[in-house]
């Protein structure tokens, strides 16, 4: 399939609607050159971030902070007025530092992610476009209490029976009637435990969730391919959306966990 | 000092780190970049009362930095004695004959982009805005942002030699 480079770029930037997204992902799955091109678009963004994000860590020059509240550092005044200005200056400088520290922390978290591997941060764009279509259908049909997915701090996390199944259900002994079916469990190259799953809403949805602190963060969620066999949860092919399969293949370290490894991971709380 | 301006002044301070980063994507020299931010803040404070209700300050501030920058580039032009980034770049390969392709630094490569493309890169790739947000700041349709971004990326990749080897 011929996909214009501008579309690949928009895909890498998380700017496509779900329909376009699905089309691009199908093309990417079929042609590794397209996947490489998307990765190049992402790499350029990373390069720019690496070059310019450190500016956020710099101390904002005083002259800028004082320009904001209209009392240039150089301006002369009475001792009292100057004293008062200094107090406000300090408060504002502190506010600026706090904002800076917050940004810095976010930057540091990103910088810490292992070089060369596909970090969660970079999954962002992919997850964004995937979730949208499925999520709208999903959220429209459930109340807040029974909703299987919620947003927390700008992330999608599993809850209700989805969270429970991800935490407790083992592939080997799950019932075929269970509302949540776990596909595979695996360890990522960066050492996280992730599990694929399918759930039945109005449609069957396939997704990928990874353990993050004590939550299951949902990275991908998409309509499962139509006509798929609901009870076939093999990682490659089967009813898993192509994007989930591609993500597993990209992220997995070695082989999926076998039954005893999975049980051990559960015993450790999936860490 | 107008009391009504206070809340906006307070909101401006936490924006400063990002405004500085944005300016650095536009202007290579750190001092000149900070000066750009300072002028933008001054201009913003003068026009604060005319900030329409509901306009996000963040978006407005990036727009003002852009306005000031465009004004500066229109009125000043590059200093006559300083080599343009393009000249600097062509000087480098001569000094090292064993390196066939000398890559530009990313910062220098950015300076070679046309202004409108540099703005699109700075807003979307550096500041992480969605195309739509960047379009609002630049007051152009989303498609224009997308096309400028695509052209800019193509140029940057050639300049950085990214198509031969990664990062």
XYZ file of N, CA, C and O in Angstrom, chain A residues 5-7 9-13 15-16 20 37 39-49 51-53 55-56 58-61 63-65 67-71 92-93 95-97 99-100 103 110 115, chain B residues 1 6 8-10 12-14 16-18 20-21 24-25 34 37-38 41-42 45 106-107 110 121 124-126 128-132 142-143 146-147 149-150 152-154 156-157 160 162-164 166-167:
400
model
N 4.303 10.168 2.696
C 5.167 10.407 3.857
C 4.514 11.356 4.865
O 4.689 11.210 6.070
N 3.755 12.305 4.350
C 3.104 13.255 5.255
C 2.115 12.535 6.185
O 1.937 12.914 7.335
N 1.483 11.486 5.657
C 0.553 10.708 6.486
C 1.312 9.904 7.538
O 0.890 9.796 8.688
N 4.082 10.768 8.810
C 4.511 11.768 9.788
C 3.370 12.068 10.764
O 3.570 12.083 11.980
N 2.177 12.277 10.219
C 1.025 12.582 11.068
C 0.722 11.404 11.991
O 0.343 11.575 13.144
N 0.935 10.207 11.481
C 0.757 9.011 12.320
C 1.756 9.031 13.475
O 1.389 8.826 14.640
N 3.016 9.291 13.137
C 4.054 9.331 14.172
C 3.747 10.411 15.208
O 4.107 10.279 16.375
N 3.071 11.460 14.788
C 2.735 12.553 15.696
C 1.416 12.317 16.436
O 0.976 13.183 17.181
N -1.578 12.172 15.092
C -2.552 13.140 14.578
C -3.617 12.528 13.663
O -4.383 13.254 13.047
N -3.623 11.220 13.522
C -4.602 10.624 12.610
C -5.866 10.207 13.352
O -5.821 9.855 14.528
N -8.001 6.356 9.771
C -6.718 6.519 9.080
C -5.626 5.737 9.797
O -4.746 5.150 9.183
N 10.345 4.218 8.603
C 10.134 5.636 8.293
C 9.423 6.336 9.459
O 9.774 7.459 9.831
N 9.575 5.443 12.488
C 10.576 5.533 13.548
C 11.521 6.718 13.293
O 11.941 7.398 14.227
N 11.830 6.985 12.020
C 12.683 8.138 11.707
C 12.000 9.446 12.101
O 12.645 10.358 12.624
N 10.714 9.516 11.828
C 9.981 10.725 12.221
C 10.027 10.907 13.731
O 10.208 12.005 14.238
N 9.888 9.791 14.440
C 9.937 9.884 15.905
C 11.335 10.229 16.385
O 11.512 10.954 17.355
N 12.328 9.688 15.675
C 13.712 9.936 16.080
C 14.052 11.421 15.966
O 14.734 11.973 16.823
N 13.534 12.058 14.929
C 13.820 13.486 14.764
C 13.225 14.286 15.923
O 13.851 15.194 16.462
N 12.026 13.912 16.319
C 11.415 14.591 17.460
C 12.265 14.383 18.722
O 12.506 15.304 19.490
N 12.749 13.148 18.897
C 13.585 12.879 20.075
C 14.863 13.703 20.049
O 15.318 14.202 21.071
N 15.446 13.821 18.848
C 16.674 14.612 18.729
C 16.423 16.054 19.127
O 17.231 16.662 19.824
N 15.313 16.587 18.653
C 14.981 17.974 18.999
C 14.747 18.114 20.495
O 15.189 19.076 21.117
N 14.068 17.134 21.071
C 13.824 17.188 22.511
C 15.138 17.120 23.279
O 15.344 17.848 24.248
N 17.973 18.094 22.312
C 18.740 19.326 22.144
C 18.145 20.488 22.932
O 18.872 21.315 23.469
N 16.824 20.551 23.002
C 16.209 21.766 23.554
C 15.540 21.610 24.921
O 15.374 22.592 25.642
N 15.170 20.401 25.305
C 14.547 20.252 26.622
C 15.443 20.706 27.779
O 14.931 21.190 28.788
N 16.857 23.279 28.157
C 16.585 24.688 28.465
C 15.621 24.796 29.646
O 15.711 25.708 30.461
N 14.733 23.816 29.762
C 13.763 23.838 30.867
C 14.442 23.703 32.218
O 13.881 24.067 33.244
N 17.296 25.046 33.001
C 18.084 26.230 33.341
C 17.297 27.141 34.285
O 16.071 27.181 34.251
N 18.027 27.879 35.082
C 17.379 28.881 35.927
C 16.918 30.032 35.029
O 17.688 30.515 34.208
N 15.685 30.417 35.184
C 15.177 31.538 34.384
C 15.891 32.806 34.840
O 15.933 33.096 36.040
N 16.468 33.556 33.915
C 17.181 34.777 34.327
C 16.265 35.722 35.097
O 15.094 35.875 34.748
N 16.092 38.781 35.152
C 15.557 39.910 34.392
C 14.203 39.537 33.766
O 13.305 40.365 33.673
N 14.049 38.276 33.417
C 12.772 37.840 32.834
C 11.671 37.801 33.882
O 10.563 38.262 33.657
N 12.007 37.241 35.038
C 11.010 37.148 36.103
C 10.576 38.544 36.521
O 9.383 38.812 36.707
N 10.670 41.240 34.733
C 9.890 41.868 33.656
C 8.419 41.487 33.788
O 7.533 42.295 33.566
N 8.185 40.252 34.178
C 6.803 39.778 34.284
C 5.998 40.621 35.267
O 4.873 40.993 34.996
N 6.603 40.917 36.416
C 5.781 41.704 37.349
C 6.159 43.171 37.378
O 5.912 43.874 38.348
N 6.735 43.616 36.295
C 6.883 45.046 36.072
C 7.821 45.756 37.016
O 7.685 46.944 37.234
N 8.769 45.023 37.619
C 9.755 45.707 38.457
C 11.147 45.265 38.054
O 11.737 44.413 38.683
N 7.784 34.729 43.517
C 7.567 34.390 42.108
C 8.689 33.530 41.562
O 8.471 32.607 40.789
N 9.903 33.876 42.007
C 11.029 33.065 41.559
C 10.825 31.628 42.026
O 11.030 30.673 41.282
N 7.989 30.193 42.648
C 6.930 29.590 41.827
C 7.512 29.116 40.496
O 7.219 28.013 40.031
N 8.360 29.959 39.932
C 8.967 29.598 38.651
C 9.850 28.370 38.815
O 9.854 27.467 37.986
N 10.605 28.342 39.943
C 11.480 27.197 40.195
C 10.676 25.919 40.340
O 11.064 24.870 39.856
N 7.781 25.263 39.053
C 7.297 24.856 37.731
C 8.438 24.194 36.954
O 8.260 23.169 36.303
N 9.604 24.815 37.091
C 10.776 24.315 36.392
C 11.140 22.911 36.889
O 11.430 22.017 36.118
N 8.847 20.353 35.485
C 9.220 20.051 34.102
C 10.505 19.227 34.084
O 10.641 18.286 33.325
N 11.979 10.946 31.497
C 12.091 10.514 30.118
C 13.528 10.172 29.762
O 13.797 9.214 29.072
N 18.291 3.768 26.715
C 18.591 4.204 25.350
C 18.411 3.063 24.372
O 18.733 1.928 24.679
N 1.109 49.645 38.944
C 0.769 48.270 38.544
C -0.743 48.070 38.640
O -1.353 48.397 39.639
N -2.695 41.233 37.850
C -1.965 40.323 38.736
C -2.101 38.839 38.399
O -1.108 38.139 38.269
N -2.716 37.306 35.725
C -2.039 36.943 34.488
C -0.529 36.965 34.680
O 0.181 36.101 34.181
N -0.064 37.943 35.446
C 1.368 37.971 35.731
C 1.793 36.679 36.427
O 2.838 36.114 36.144
N 0.964 36.234 37.354
C 1.301 35.010 38.072
C 1.309 33.799 37.149
O 2.109 32.879 37.310
N 2.085 33.913 34.076
C 3.186 34.057 33.120
C 4.473 33.417 33.622
O 5.223 32.833 32.848
N 4.709 33.530 34.928
C 5.985 33.055 35.471
C 6.214 31.562 35.194
O 7.261 31.181 34.687
N 5.211 30.718 35.496
C 5.445 29.289 35.206
C 5.604 28.990 33.712
O 6.114 27.937 33.350
N 7.468 30.747 31.719
C 8.765 31.236 31.231
C 9.721 30.133 30.740
O 10.315 30.284 29.682
N 9.843 29.022 31.492
C 10.778 27.994 30.979
C 10.410 27.518 29.574
O 11.281 27.355 28.724
N 9.135 27.345 29.326
C 8.737 26.871 27.992
C 8.897 27.956 26.938
O 9.287 27.672 25.809
N 11.138 30.165 26.940
C 12.578 30.235 26.662
C 12.991 29.106 25.721
O 13.795 29.289 24.822
N 12.428 27.923 25.952
C 12.765 26.796 25.078
C 12.286 27.074 23.648
O 12.999 26.831 22.680
N 14.509 29.482 21.973
C 15.803 28.893 21.603
C 15.710 28.055 20.332
O 16.691 27.841 19.636
N 14.519 27.554 20.062
C 14.333 26.822 18.811
C 14.325 27.797 17.632
O 14.663 27.435 16.509
N 16.576 34.916 24.997
C 15.983 35.454 26.227
C 15.458 36.866 26.009
O 14.437 37.256 26.579
N 12.108 36.640 24.531
C 11.081 36.330 25.537
C 10.748 37.583 26.348
O 9.572 37.883 26.601
N 11.796 38.316 26.707
C 11.560 39.522 27.525
C 10.676 40.522 26.769
O 9.723 41.060 27.316
N 7.119 39.278 26.701
C 6.435 39.476 27.983
C 6.004 40.934 28.109
O 4.872 41.236 28.501
N 6.895 41.831 27.747
C 6.559 43.254 27.820
C 5.360 43.558 26.931
O 4.409 44.229 27.355
N 2.164 42.193 28.472
C 1.642 42.955 29.606
C 0.933 44.219 29.131
O -0.026 44.663 29.740
N 22.093 20.147 15.195
C 20.653 20.306 15.052
C 20.262 21.783 15.169
O 19.425 22.289 14.428
N 20.899 22.461 16.123
C 20.569 23.870 16.348
C 20.872 24.696 15.099
O 20.111 25.587 14.730
N 18.361 23.953 12.304
C 17.081 24.648 12.518
C 17.111 26.059 11.951
O 16.123 26.543 11.415
N 7.991 23.602 13.468
C 8.824 22.622 14.172
C 8.899 22.960 15.659
O 8.756 22.091 16.523
N 5.333 22.241 17.352
C 4.862 20.853 17.386
C 5.918 19.908 17.948
O 5.644 19.123 18.854
N 7.127 19.978 17.410
C 8.128 18.980 17.815
C 8.851 19.363 19.088
O 9.209 18.499 19.885
N 9.079 20.646 19.292
C 9.795 21.060 20.504
C 8.811 21.277 21.655
O 8.992 20.755 22.750
N 5.655 20.309 21.692
C 4.731 19.195 21.837
C 3.261 19.550 21.618
O 2.381 18.877 22.130
N 3.005 20.608 20.862
C 1.605 20.962 20.604
C 1.005 20.051 19.534
O 1.703 19.568 18.652
N -0.300 19.879 19.624
C -1.023 19.206 18.546
C -1.051 20.150 17.344
O -0.910 21.359 17.503
N -1.236 19.582 16.140
C -1.264 20.422 14.932
C -2.296 21.544 15.093
O -2.082 22.670 14.671
N -3.425 21.166 15.686
C -4.517 22.122 15.828
C -4.120 23.306 16.712
O -4.419 24.454 16.403
N -4.943 23.939 9.768
C -4.177 22.782 10.225
C -3.352 22.168 9.086
O -2.209 21.767 9.278
N -3.941 22.134 7.885
C -3.245 21.521 6.741
C -1.931 22.254 6.444
O -0.963 21.660 5.994
N 0.648 21.123 8.874
C 1.077 19.778 8.505
C 2.047 19.808 7.332
O 3.081 19.136 7.346
N 1.736 20.615 6.349
C 2.596 20.667 5.182
C 3.943 21.341 5.499
O 4.995 20.875 5.078
N 5.388 21.348 8.347
C 6.100 20.422 9.213
C 6.762 19.324 8.385
O 7.904 18.929 8.634
N 6.033 18.878 7.394
C 6.552 17.814 6.543
C 7.758 18.306 5.740
O 8.784 17.633 5.645
N 9.680 20.802 6.551
C 10.764 21.096 7.487
C 11.498 19.819 7.888
O 12.725 19.779 7.944
N 10.738 18.769 8.123
C 11.364 17.515 8.537
C 12.241 16.973 7.434
O 13.336 16.468 7.683
N 11.739 17.043 6.204
C 12.525 16.575 5.070
C 13.855 17.307 4.994
O 14.919 16.708 4.870
N 15.396 19.010 7.422
C 16.243 18.722 8.587
C 16.932 17.373 8.445
O 18.117 17.225 8.779
N 16.197 16.398 7.941
C 16.782 15.064 7.811
C 17.940 15.064 6.829
O 18.951 14.403 7.039
N 20.848 16.885 8.523
C 21.439 16.144 9.644
C 21.998 14.801 9.205
O 22.599 14.089 9.989
N 20.255 12.314 8.564
C 19.493 11.292 9.293
C 19.090 10.134 8.395
O 18.831 9.044 8.865
N 19.013 10.390 7.108
C 18.560 9.299 6.254
C 19.659 8.269 6.023
O 19.374 7.162 5.647
N 20.919 8.676 6.270
C 21.983 7.677 6.135
C 22.113 6.811 7.372
O 22.308 5.627 7.303
N 21.051 6.645 11.816
C 20.233 7.241 12.873
C 21.051 7.879 13.969
O 22.108 7.378 14.349
N 20.509 8.938 14.460
C 20.955 9.661 15.660
C 22.415 9.432 15.991
O 22.787 8.585 16.772
